[in-house]
Coordinates of C-alpha atoms (C1' of nucleotides) in Angstrom, one line a residue:
Chain V
M262 CA -20.2 16.0 47.0
I263 CA -17.4 18.1 45.9
A264 CA -14.1 17.4 47.6
I265 CA -12.9 20.2 49.8
C266 CA -9.3 21.0 49.3
F267 CA -6.8 19.3 51.5
E268 CA -9.6 17.5 53.3
V269 CA -8.7 13.9 52.8
R270 CA -11.7 11.6 52.2
A271 CA -10.2 8.5 53.7
P272 CA -10.2 8.3 57.5
A273 CA -7.7 6.1 59.2
D274 CA -5.3 8.8 60.3
K275 CA -6.4 9.9 63.7
P276 CA -7.3 6.4 65.0
V277 CA -3.9 5.0 64.1
A278 CA -1.5 7.2 66.0
S279 CA 0.6 4.5 67.7
M280 CA 1.0 2.6 64.4
S281 CA 3.9 0.6 65.5
V282 CA 1.5 -2.2 65.8
S283 CA 3.5 -4.3 68.2
S284 CA 0.4 -6.4 68.6
P285 CA 1.3 -9.6 70.3
P286 CA 0.3 -12.6 68.3
S287 CA -2.1 -13.6 71.1
G288 CA -4.7 -15.5 69.2
G289 CA -7.0 -13.2 67.2
N290 CA -6.4 -9.7 66.2
A291 CA -5.3 -6.7 68.2
N292 CA -7.4 -3.8 67.0
T293 CA -9.5 -3.8 70.2
D294 CA -6.9 -1.6 71.9
A295 CA -8.1 1.2 69.6
S296 CA -10.4 2.0 72.5
E297 CA -7.5 3.2 74.4
S298 CA -5.2 4.5 71.6
G299 CA -6.8 7.2 69.6
M300 CA -10.3 7.4 70.9
P301 CA -10.9 10.7 72.8
A302 CA -13.2 8.8 75.1
G303 CA -15.9 11.4 74.7
A304 CA -15.9 11.1 70.9
T305 CA -19.2 12.4 69.6
G306 CA -21.2 10.0 67.4
T307 CA -19.3 7.5 65.3
A308 CA -16.6 5.4 66.8
A309 CA -14.5 5.7 63.6
F310 CA -13.4 2.1 63.8
S311 CA -10.8 1.5 61.1
P312 CA -9.7 -2.0 60.2
L313 CA -6.0 -2.8 60.3
Y314 CA -5.8 -3.3 56.6
Q315 CA -7.1 0.2 56.0
Q316 CA -4.4 1.6 58.3
I317 CA -1.8 -0.4 56.4
K318 CA -3.3 1.0 53.1
A319 CA -2.9 4.5 54.5
L320 CA 0.7 3.9 55.3
M321 CA 1.4 2.5 51.9
L322 CA -0.4 5.5 50.4
Q323 CA 2.2 7.7 52.2
S324 CA 5.0 5.7 50.7
L325 CA 3.5 6.2 47.3
Q326 CA 3.0 9.9 47.5
S327 CA 6.2 10.6 49.3
G328 CA 8.1 9.1 46.4
E329 CA 9.6 6.3 48.5
W330 CA 8.0 3.9 45.9
K331 CA 8.5 5.4 42.4
P332 CA 6.2 4.9 39.4
S333 CA 6.9 1.7 37.4
H334 CA 9.1 0.3 40.2
A335 CA 8.3 -2.6 42.3
I336 CA 7.2 -2.1 45.9
P337 CA 8.4 -4.5 48.6
S338 CA 7.0 -8.0 48.4
E339 CA 4.0 -9.0 50.5
Q340 CA 6.2 -10.9 52.8
D341 CA 8.5 -7.9 53.4
L342 CA 5.5 -5.6 54.0
A343 CA 4.0 -8.0 56.4
A344 CA 7.2 -8.0 58.4
R345 CA 7.6 -4.3 58.1
Y346 CA 4.1 -3.5 59.4
K347 CA 4.1 -6.5 61.8
V348 CA 0.9 -7.9 60.4
S349 CA 0.0 -11.1 58.6
Q350 CA 0.5 -11.4 54.9
G351 CA -3.3 -11.7 54.4
T352 CA -3.7 -8.3 55.9
V353 CA -1.2 -6.5 53.6
R354 CA -2.7 -8.4 50.8
K355 CA -6.1 -6.9 51.4
A356 CA -4.5 -3.4 51.6
I357 CA -2.8 -4.0 48.3
D358 CA -6.1 -5.3 46.8
E359 CA -7.7 -2.0 47.4
L360 CA -4.7 0.0 46.0
A361 CA -4.8 -2.2 42.9
A362 CA -8.6 -1.7 42.6
E363 CA -7.9 2.0 42.6
N364 CA -5.3 1.6 39.9
L365 CA -2.6 3.0 42.1
V366 CA -0.6 -0.2 41.9
V367 CA -0.5 -3.2 39.5
R368 CA 0.0 -6.8 40.5
R369 CA 2.0 -9.2 38.3
Q370 CA 2.0 -12.8 39.4
G371 CA 5.5 -14.2 39.8
K372 CA 7.1 -10.8 39.5
G373 CA 5.8 -8.5 42.1
T374 CA 3.6 -5.4 42.7
F375 CA 4.4 -2.3 40.8
V376 CA 3.5 1.4 41.2
A377 CA 1.2 2.3 38.4
T378 CA 2.3 4.8 35.8
H379 CA 0.9 6.8 32.9
A380 CA 4.2 6.2 31.0
E381 CA 5.2 2.8 29.6
R382 CA 1.6 2.0 29.5
H383 CA 1.3 1.4 25.8
I384 CA -2.4 1.7 25.9
Q385 CA -1.7 5.4 25.9
Y386 CA -4.3 8.0 27.0
R387 CA -5.7 6.3 30.1
F388 CA -8.3 8.9 30.7
L389 CA -9.4 9.5 27.1
R390 CA -12.7 7.8 26.4
L391 CA -13.0 8.8 22.7
V392 CA -12.8 5.9 20.4
P393 CA -13.3 5.6 16.6
N394 CA -16.6 4.6 15.2
S395 CA -16.8 0.9 14.7
D396 CA -17.0 1.3 11.0
S397 CA -13.7 3.1 10.9
P398 CA -10.7 1.9 9.1
A399 CA -8.3 0.0 11.4
E400 CA -6.8 1.4 14.5
E401 CA -5.6 4.8 13.3
Q402 CA -3.7 5.0 16.6
P403 CA -1.0 7.6 16.6
A404 CA -2.6 11.0 17.3
Q405 CA -0.9 14.1 16.1
R406 CA -0.5 16.7 18.8
R407 CA -0.1 20.3 18.2
I408 CA 0.5 22.8 21.0
I409 CA -1.3 26.0 20.1
D410 CA -0.3 28.0 23.2
C411 CA 1.3 27.6 26.6
K412 CA 1.4 30.7 28.8
R413 CA 1.5 31.8 32.3
S414 CA -1.6 33.6 33.5
R415 CA -3.8 34.3 36.5
A416 CA -6.6 32.0 37.7
S417 CA -10.1 33.3 37.4
A418 CA -12.4 32.8 40.3
E419 CA -13.9 29.7 38.7
I420 CA -10.6 28.1 37.7
A421 CA -9.2 28.9 41.2
K422 CA -12.2 27.3 42.8
T423 CA -11.8 23.9 41.1
L424 CA -8.0 23.9 41.4
C425 CA -8.2 24.9 45.1
L426 CA -6.3 28.1 44.5
R427 CA -7.1 31.7 45.2
A428 CA -8.4 33.9 42.4
G429 CA -5.4 35.5 40.8
D430 CA -2.9 32.8 41.7
A431 CA -0.5 31.9 38.9
V432 CA -1.4 29.1 36.6
F433 CA -0.2 27.7 33.3
Q434 CA -2.7 27.7 30.5
V435 CA -2.2 25.3 27.6
R436 CA -4.2 25.0 24.4
R437 CA -3.6 22.1 22.0
V438 CA -5.3 20.3 19.2
L439 CA -5.3 16.5 18.7
S440 CA -5.8 15.1 15.2
F441 CA -6.6 11.6 14.2
A442 CA -5.7 10.5 10.7
G443 CA -5.0 14.1 9.9
S444 CA -8.4 15.4 11.0
P445 CA -8.5 17.8 13.9
T446 CA -10.7 16.1 16.4
I447 CA -10.0 17.4 19.9
L448 CA -9.4 21.0 21.0
E449 CA -8.2 21.2 24.6
D450 CA -7.6 24.0 27.1
L451 CA -5.7 23.1 30.2
W452 CA -5.1 25.0 33.5
L453 CA -2.4 23.8 35.8
P454 CA -1.3 25.3 39.1
A455 CA 2.0 27.1 38.5
T456 CA 3.9 26.0 41.5
P457 CA 4.0 22.2 41.0
F458 CA 4.5 22.7 37.2
K459 CA 7.3 25.3 37.5
G460 CA 9.3 25.4 34.3
L461 CA 6.6 24.1 31.9
T462 CA 7.0 25.4 28.4
A463 CA 5.5 24.7 25.0
D464 CA 8.9 23.3 23.9
R465 CA 8.9 20.8 26.7
L466 CA 5.4 19.8 25.8
N467 CA 6.3 19.4 22.1
S468 CA 9.5 17.5 22.5
Y469 CA 8.1 15.0 25.0
D470 CA 7.2 11.7 23.4
G471 CA 4.3 10.3 25.3
A472 CA 1.0 11.2 26.9
M473 CA 0.8 14.5 28.7
Y474 CA 0.1 12.7 32.0
A475 CA 3.3 10.7 31.5
L476 CA 5.2 14.0 31.2
F477 CA 3.6 15.4 34.3
E478 CA 4.7 12.3 36.1
T479 CA 8.3 12.0 34.9
E480 CA 9.1 15.7 34.7
F481 CA 7.2 17.2 37.5
G482 CA 6.5 14.3 39.8
V483 CA 2.7 14.8 39.6
R484 CA 0.7 11.6 39.3
M485 CA -2.9 11.9 38.2
V486 CA -4.8 9.2 39.9
R487 CA -8.5 9.9 39.3
A488 CA -10.6 12.3 37.3
E489 CA -14.2 13.5 37.0
E490 CA -15.8 14.7 33.8
K491 CA -18.8 16.8 33.1
I492 CA -20.1 16.4 29.6
K493 CA -22.4 18.7 27.6
A494 CA -23.3 19.2 24.0
V495 CA -22.3 22.7 22.7
L496 CA -21.6 24.7 19.5
P497 CA -18.2 26.1 18.9
D498 CA -17.4 29.8 18.8
A499 CA -15.5 31.3 15.8
E500 CA -12.0 30.6 17.1
Q501 CA -12.8 27.1 18.2
S502 CA -14.5 26.2 14.9
N503 CA -11.5 27.6 13.1
L504 CA -9.0 25.5 15.0
L505 CA -11.0 22.4 14.5
Q506 CA -11.6 23.3 10.8
I507 CA -15.4 23.0 11.1
D508 CA -18.3 25.3 10.7
G509 CA -20.1 26.9 13.6
H510 CA -23.1 24.7 13.3
T511 CA -21.3 21.4 14.1
P512 CA -22.3 20.2 17.5
L513 CA -19.4 19.2 19.8
L514 CA -19.0 17.3 23.0
S515 CA -17.8 19.6 25.8
V516 CA -15.8 17.5 28.2
E517 CA -14.7 19.3 31.4
R518 CA -12.3 17.2 33.3
T519 CA -10.9 17.7 36.8
A520 CA -7.9 15.4 37.4
F521 CA -6.7 14.6 40.9
T522 CA -3.5 13.4 42.5
Y523 CA -3.3 11.6 45.8
N524 CA -5.5 12.8 48.6
D525 CA -8.1 14.0 46.1
L526 CA -6.0 17.1 45.4
P527 CA -7.1 18.7 42.1
M528 CA -4.1 19.4 39.9
E529 CA -5.6 20.0 36.5
L530 CA -8.7 21.5 34.9
R531 CA -9.1 20.5 31.2
R532 CA -11.8 21.6 28.9
G533 CA -12.0 19.6 25.8
L534 CA -14.1 19.9 22.7
Y535 CA -14.6 16.6 20.9
L536 CA -15.7 16.3 17.3
T537 CA -17.9 13.2 17.2
D538 CA -18.6 12.6 13.6
K539 CA -15.9 9.8 13.3
H540 CA -15.6 9.1 17.0
F541 CA -17.7 8.6 20.1
Y542 CA -17.3 8.8 23.8
R543 CA -17.5 5.4 25.3
N544 CA -18.7 4.7 28.8
T545 CA -19.5 1.5 30.7
L546 CA -22.1 1.4 33.5
N547 CA -22.1 -1.1 36.2
Chain X
M1053 CA -14.5 -6.1 21.8
I1054 CA -18.2 -6.5 21.1
A1055 CA -19.8 -9.3 23.0
I1056 CA -21.0 -12.1 20.7
C1057 CA -24.4 -13.3 21.6
F1058 CA -24.7 -16.2 23.9
E1059 CA -21.0 -16.4 24.2
V1060 CA -20.3 -16.1 27.9
R1061 CA -17.3 -14.1 28.7
A1062 CA -16.5 -15.8 32.0
P1063 CA -14.7 -19.1 31.7
A1064 CA -15.1 -21.6 34.5
D1065 CA -17.7 -23.8 32.9
K1066 CA -15.9 -26.5 31.1
P1067 CA -13.2 -27.0 33.6
V1068 CA -15.7 -27.5 36.4
A1069 CA -17.7 -30.5 35.2
S1070 CA -17.5 -32.6 38.3
M1071 CA -18.4 -29.8 40.6
S1072 CA -19.6 -31.8 43.5
V1073 CA -16.4 -30.8 45.1
S1074 CA -16.2 -33.6 47.5
S1075 CA -12.6 -32.5 48.1
P1076 CA -11.3 -34.2 51.2
P1077 CA -10.1 -31.6 53.8
S1078 CA -6.7 -33.1 53.5
G1079 CA -4.5 -30.2 54.4
G1080 CA -4.2 -27.6 51.7
N1081 CA -6.6 -27.2 48.8
A1082 CA -7.9 -29.7 46.4
N1083 CA -7.9 -28.0 43.0
T1084 CA -4.9 -30.0 41.8
D1085 CA -7.2 -32.8 40.8
A1086 CA -8.3 -30.6 38.0
S1087 CA -5.5 -32.2 36.0
E1088 CA -7.6 -35.3 36.0
S1089 CA -11.1 -33.9 36.0
G1090 CA -11.8 -31.6 33.1
M1091 CA -8.4 -31.2 31.4
P1092 CA -8.5 -33.0 28.1
A1093 CA -4.9 -33.9 28.6
G1094 CA -4.0 -32.7 25.2
A1095 CA -5.5 -29.3 25.8
T1096 CA -4.0 -26.8 23.3
G1097 CA -2.4 -23.7 24.7
T1098 CA -3.7 -22.3 27.9
A1099 CA -4.5 -24.7 30.7
A1100 CA -7.6 -22.8 31.7
F1101 CA -6.9 -23.1 35.3
S1102 CA -9.9 -21.7 37.2
P1103 CA -9.7 -21.1 40.9
L1104 CA -12.3 -22.6 43.2
Y1105 CA -13.9 -19.4 44.1
Q1106 CA -14.5 -18.6 40.5
Q1107 CA -16.3 -21.9 40.1
I1108 CA -18.4 -21.1 43.2
K1109 CA -19.1 -17.7 41.7
A1110 CA -20.3 -19.4 38.5
L1111 CA -22.6 -21.6 40.5
M1112 CA -24.0 -18.7 42.4
L1113 CA -24.5 -16.8 39.2
Q1114 CA -26.7 -19.7 38.0
S1115 CA -28.8 -19.5 41.2
L1116 CA -29.2 -15.8 40.5
Q1117 CA -30.3 -16.1 36.9
S1118 CA -32.4 -19.1 37.4
G1119 CA -34.5 -17.2 39.9
E1120 CA -33.6 -19.4 42.8
W1121 CA -32.5 -16.2 44.6
K1122 CA -34.9 -13.4 43.9
P1123 CA -34.1 -9.7 43.7
S1124 CA -34.2 -7.9 47.1
H1125 CA -34.2 -11.2 48.9
A1126 CA -31.4 -12.5 51.0
I1127 CA -29.2 -15.3 49.7
P1128 CA -28.0 -18.1 52.1
S1129 CA -25.5 -17.0 54.7
E1130 CA -21.8 -17.5 54.0
Q1131 CA -21.8 -20.4 56.5
D1132 CA -24.6 -22.2 54.6
L1133 CA -23.0 -21.6 51.3
A1134 CA -19.7 -22.9 52.5
A1135 CA -21.5 -26.1 53.7
R1136 CA -23.5 -26.3 50.5
Y1137 CA -20.5 -26.1 48.2
K1138 CA -18.2 -28.0 50.6
V1139 CA -15.6 -25.2 50.7
S1140 CA -14.3 -22.9 53.4
Q1141 CA -16.1 -19.7 54.3
G1142 CA -13.2 -17.7 53.0
T1143 CA -13.7 -19.1 49.5
V1144 CA -17.4 -18.4 49.2
R1145 CA -16.5 -15.0 50.7
K1146 CA -14.2 -14.3 47.8
A1147 CA -16.8 -15.4 45.3
I1148 CA -19.4 -13.1 46.9
D1149 CA -16.8 -10.3 46.9
E1150 CA -16.7 -10.4 43.2
L1151 CA -20.5 -10.6 42.8
A1152 CA -20.7 -7.6 45.1
A1153 CA -18.1 -5.7 43.0
E1154 CA -20.3 -6.3 40.0
N1155 CA -23.3 -5.0 41.8
L1156 CA -25.1 -8.2 41.4
V1157 CA -25.4 -8.6 45.1
V1158 CA -25.3 -6.3 48.1
R1159 CA -23.8 -7.1 51.5
R1160 CA -25.2 -5.7 54.7
Q1161 CA -23.3 -6.3 57.8
G1162 CA -25.3 -8.0 60.5
K1163 CA -28.2 -8.7 58.2
G1164 CA -27.0 -10.8 55.2
T1165 CA -26.3 -10.7 51.5
F1166 CA -29.1 -9.6 49.2
V1167 CA -29.7 -9.8 45.5
A1168 CA -29.4 -6.4 44.0
T1169 CA -32.5 -4.8 42.5
H1170 CA -33.4 -1.8 40.5
A1171 CA -36.6 -1.4 42.6
E1172 CA -36.5 -0.3 46.3
R1173 CA -33.3 1.4 45.4
H1174 CA -34.4 4.9 46.3
I1175 CA -31.5 6.4 44.5
Q1176 CA -33.7 5.7 41.4
Y1177 CA -32.2 5.7 37.9
R1178 CA -29.1 3.6 38.5
F1179 CA -27.8 4.0 34.9
L1180 CA -28.8 7.6 34.4
R1181 CA -25.7 9.8 34.6
L1182 CA -27.4 13.1 34.0
V1183 CA -27.3 15.4 36.9
P1184 CA -28.4 19.0 37.4
N1185 CA -25.9 21.8 37.1
S1186 CA -24.3 22.6 40.4
D1187 CA -25.9 26.1 40.3
S1188 CA -29.4 24.6 40.1
P1189 CA -32.0 25.1 42.7
A1190 CA -32.2 22.2 45.1
E1191 CA -32.7 18.6 44.2
E1192 CA -35.5 18.8 41.7
Q1193 CA -35.8 15.0 42.0
P1194 CA -39.1 13.7 40.8
A1195 CA -38.9 13.5 37.0
Q1196 CA -42.1 13.5 35.0
R1197 CA -42.4 10.7 32.6
R1198 CA -44.5 10.7 29.5
I1199 CA -44.9 7.7 27.2
I1200 CA -45.3 9.0 23.7
D1201 CA -45.6 5.6 22.0
C1202 CA -45.3 1.9 22.6
K1203 CA -45.7 -0.3 19.7
R1204 CA -44.8 -3.7 18.3
S1205 CA -42.5 -3.6 15.2
R1206 CA -39.8 -5.4 13.3
A1207 CA -36.1 -5.2 14.1
S1208 CA -34.0 -3.4 11.5
A1209 CA -30.7 -5.0 10.6
E1210 CA -28.9 -2.7 13.0
I1211 CA -31.3 -3.1 15.9
A1212 CA -31.2 -6.8 15.4
K1213 CA -27.5 -6.9 15.4
T1214 CA -27.1 -5.2 18.8
L1215 CA -29.9 -7.1 20.4
C1216 CA -28.7 -10.4 19.0
L1217 CA -31.8 -11.0 17.0
R1218 CA -32.4 -11.6 13.3
A1219 CA -33.5 -8.7 11.2
G1220 CA -37.3 -8.7 11.1
D1221 CA -37.7 -10.3 14.5
A1222 CA -40.5 -8.8 16.6
V1223 CA -39.5 -6.0 19.0
F1224 CA -41.2 -3.5 21.2
Q1225 CA -40.4 0.1 20.4
V1226 CA -41.0 2.7 23.1
R1227 CA -40.7 6.4 22.9
R1228 CA -40.9 8.6 26.0
V1229 CA -40.0 12.1 27.3
L1230 CA -38.6 12.8 30.7
S1231 CA -39.0 16.3 32.2
F1232 CA -37.3 17.9 35.1
A1233 CA -39.0 20.7 36.9
G1234 CA -41.5 20.9 34.0
S1235 CA -38.8 21.2 31.3
P1236 CA -38.6 18.4 28.7
T1237 CA -35.0 17.2 29.0
I1238 CA -34.7 13.7 27.8
L1239 CA -36.2 12.0 24.7
E1240 CA -35.7 8.3 24.6
D1241 CA -36.3 5.6 22.1
L1242 CA -36.2 2.0 23.3
W1243 CA -36.1 -1.3 21.5
L1244 CA -36.8 -4.5 23.4
P1245 CA -36.9 -8.0 22.1
A1246 CA -40.6 -9.0 22.0
T1247 CA -40.3 -12.5 23.5
P1248 CA -39.1 -11.7 27.0
F1249 CA -41.3 -8.6 27.2
K1250 CA -44.5 -10.2 25.9
G1251 CA -47.5 -8.2 27.1
L1252 CA -45.8 -4.8 27.4
T1253 CA -48.1 -1.9 26.8
A1254 CA -48.1 1.8 27.1
D1255 CA -50.6 1.5 29.9
R1256 CA -48.4 -0.8 32.0
L1257 CA -45.5 1.6 31.5
N1258 CA -47.6 4.5 32.5
S1259 CA -49.2 3.0 35.6
Y1260 CA -46.0 1.6 37.0
D1261 CA -44.6 3.7 39.8
G1262 CA -40.8 3.3 39.6
A1263 CA -37.9 3.2 37.3
M1264 CA -38.4 1.4 34.0
Y1265 CA -35.7 -1.1 34.9
A1266 CA -37.6 -1.9 38.1
L1267 CA -40.6 -2.7 36.0
F1268 CA -38.6 -4.9 33.7
E1269 CA -37.4 -6.7 36.8
T1270 CA -40.7 -7.2 38.6
E1271 CA -43.0 -7.6 35.7
F1272 CA -40.9 -9.5 33.2
G1273 CA -38.1 -11.0 35.3
V1274 CA -35.5 -9.3 33.3
R1275 CA -32.6 -7.9 35.4
M1276 CA -30.3 -5.4 33.7
V1277 CA -26.9 -5.8 35.1
R1278 CA -24.5 -3.8 33.0
A1279 CA -24.7 -1.3 30.2
E1280 CA -22.5 0.4 27.6
E1281 CA -23.0 3.8 26.3
K1282 CA -21.8 5.6 23.1
I1283 CA -22.1 9.3 23.3
K1284 CA -22.0 11.9 20.6
A1285 CA -23.1 15.5 20.1
V1286 CA -25.9 16.0 17.6
L1287 CA -28.6 18.3 16.4
P1288 CA -32.3 17.3 16.6
D1289 CA -34.5 16.7 13.7
A1290 CA -37.9 18.5 13.4
E1291 CA -39.9 15.9 15.4
Q1292 CA -37.3 15.6 18.1
S1293 CA -37.0 19.4 18.6
N1294 CA -40.7 19.5 18.8
L1295 CA -41.0 16.9 21.5
L1296 CA -38.3 18.6 23.5
Q1297 CA -39.7 22.0 22.8
I1298 CA -36.4 23.4 21.5
D1299 CA -35.3 24.8 18.2
G1300 CA -33.4 22.8 15.7
H1301 CA -30.1 24.5 16.5
T1302 CA -29.8 23.4 20.1
P1303 CA -27.0 20.8 20.4
L1304 CA -27.9 17.6 22.3
L1305 CA -26.1 14.7 23.8
S1306 CA -26.9 11.5 21.9
V1307 CA -26.6 8.6 24.3
E1308 CA -26.9 5.2 22.8
R1309 CA -27.1 2.6 25.5
T1310 CA -27.0 -1.2 25.2
A1311 CA -28.1 -2.8 28.5
F1312 CA -27.3 -6.4 29.3
T1313 CA -28.7 -9.1 31.6
Y1314 CA -26.7 -12.0 32.9
N1315 CA -24.2 -13.6 30.6
D1316 CA -23.8 -10.4 28.7
L1317 CA -27.0 -11.0 26.9
P1318 CA -28.2 -7.6 25.4
M1319 CA -31.8 -7.0 26.2
E1320 CA -32.3 -3.3 25.5
L1321 CA -31.2 -0.7 23.0
R1322 CA -31.9 2.8 24.1
R1323 CA -31.2 6.0 22.2
G1324 CA -31.5 9.1 24.3
L1325 CA -31.3 12.7 23.5
Y1326 CA -30.3 14.8 26.5
L1327 CA -30.8 18.5 26.7
T1328 CA -27.7 19.8 28.5
D1329 CA -28.4 23.4 29.3
K1330 CA -29.5 22.8 32.8
H1331 CA -27.9 19.4 33.3
F1332 CA -24.7 17.6 32.5
Y1333 CA -23.5 14.0 32.0
R1334 CA -21.3 13.0 34.8
N1335 CA -18.5 10.5 34.6
T1336 CA -15.8 9.3 36.9
L1337 CA -12.5 8.0 35.6
N1338 CA -10.2 5.7 37.5
Chain U
dC261 C1' -28.9 -12.9 72.8
dA262 C1' -28.0 -15.5 68.3
dG263 C1' -27.0 -14.8 63.6
dT264 C1' -24.7 -12.4 59.9
dG265 C1' -21.0 -10.2 57.6
dG266 C1' -16.1 -8.3 58.5
dT267 C1' -11.3 -8.7 60.1
dC268 C1' -7.1 -11.2 61.3
dT269 C1' -4.0 -14.9 61.6
dA270 C1' -0.9 -18.9 60.5
dG271 C1' 0.3 -22.1 57.6
dA272 C1' 0.1 -24.9 53.3
dC273 C1' 0.3 -25.3 48.7
dC274 C1' -0.2 -23.7 43.6
dA275 C1' 0.9 -20.9 39.4
dC276 C1' 3.9 -17.9 37.3
dT277 C1' 8.4 -15.5 36.3
dG278 C1' 13.2 -15.3 35.6
dG279 C1' 17.9 -16.6 36.4
Chain M
dC958 C1' 15.5 -23.2 41.3
dA959 C1' 14.1 -19.4 44.5
dG960 C1' 11.0 -15.6 44.8
dT961 C1' 6.6 -13.5 44.0
dG962 C1' 1.7 -13.2 43.8
dG963 C1' -2.6 -16.3 44.1
dT964 C1' -5.6 -19.7 46.3
dC965 C1' -7.4 -22.3 50.1
dT966 C1' -8.2 -23.6 54.8
dA967 C1' -9.5 -23.6 59.8
dG968 C1' -10.3 -21.1 63.5
dA969 C1' -10.7 -17.0 66.4
dC970 C1' -12.7 -12.8 67.4
dC971 C1' -15.1 -8.2 66.2
dA972 C1' -19.0 -5.1 64.7
dC973 C1' -23.5 -4.7 63.5
dT974 C1' -28.6 -6.0 63.3
dG975 C1' -32.7 -7.4 65.3
dC976 C1' -35.4 -10.2 68.4

DNA sequence: CAGTGGTCTAGACCACTGG
DNA sequence: CAGTGGTCTAGACCACTGC
């Protein structure tokens, strides 16, 4: 269930190998030669058949995480990609479809396909599910952010585990408060691996105008792609209740989020306390 | 934001009209004649162009909600559907793709496409996001269910509003407790419109072996397809803490769920109180 | 083996965007 | 207007299921 560090979930890496795909346009497809390309002949169990479009998707994924295609920029057109990978347009289309479904890429008819980004996305706070009660006055949009603390420290065993580090490795630890309409509503503690976020300071966090994930993206080249949250109901301790300006008997939502970059690599642990008197956490089930 | 009763979200209803689709296989597609089929010529603003596969999807949706295709049964093969609707297989495929993405239908290679169901789905509790803490012992799967109450009553203004009824309309009101490993963990109050659920009793709820949504499906022909949840942190009142065997200072997750059938018609309001000492609410963000 | 969904292609045309 | 994504088709072949 839990992703093991550096172990990519998606297959389509071994069975590709000779991905020049100089498949002759002889009628149907060409994937049959997989039986003589990557298959070790004595492969135990599953044959690990991977459709062409999955392989193209994997290649595109590499272009995304290598930085060849940068956030908010357009990727090559479907035509170009088809030529580049020597497949039909329909096949790259299906690959792009999946990338779009995972929000890694955004299609815009008539314009092109663009690398998704946390910045310039004016619906700010892509991962925040807290919305004002329906009886609230208007859209009290602009949240005030206050950085309480930003320090370098050592990862505890637990933090290290979820961030795929070793206990004692350097991490940044950030604490901040978000207020809506002047009311402190969210208290967050963040842990970030020190290496990719080298140079992070409270000042940089304060001076940046935009969501924190946008900052990570533009300043550190770290794109959060997916996240998992564990939610509980808790009571605050003295310090927490003080920061949120509430008493110790006010129940709060505890939202523990692990955010991932490409390849399901965890890059952030965030523990939030949400005050839910004027807001609620919204979720949609399919 | 909030779905208005009986107002279908999906378009593709007006612009179809003459959906016999006797489009001659003359080269490309045939949707161009939409300009002389449903378009009122002086249509204000958007042209409401609806691709063929969306129209096919709408037709299939009708077959689903009319009961022509029953839960857990196979729908016609893609070939058959293509013939029936007089379109290519690729087009019905795209329609089915969307239905599958919405969990209305399940594809099984080599076997066929089946109408999704809450029953026979051995991963029981499709909408329940509560999972045991990772440090918990094993998979303490079988939840004990206890119906506290099941009575007929009148909808309050608020209940009526979310269920698209009028205040005072008859509703069923159910209260139950779910226990895991002997510990009361969830206290739920449900409101159901009386008409579709005519004949519901505590006995029927108790004697049914399976998820409640499976019962709704098999006994009343009501298929829940989608749900929205609003989550807050709360403290229990005296009666609630008594039923959950906790004290009044234990914070709980309040999960208010509205479940919808086809056409975004709300058919259930459920207010759950979750004890989150040994469990947490899990969510995935994309 | 036949039947079903899944992949792939090649080509045509449509809708949308921007110069 | 050219370029891009979006739709549709017709046909071939593959992978999986079950008889």
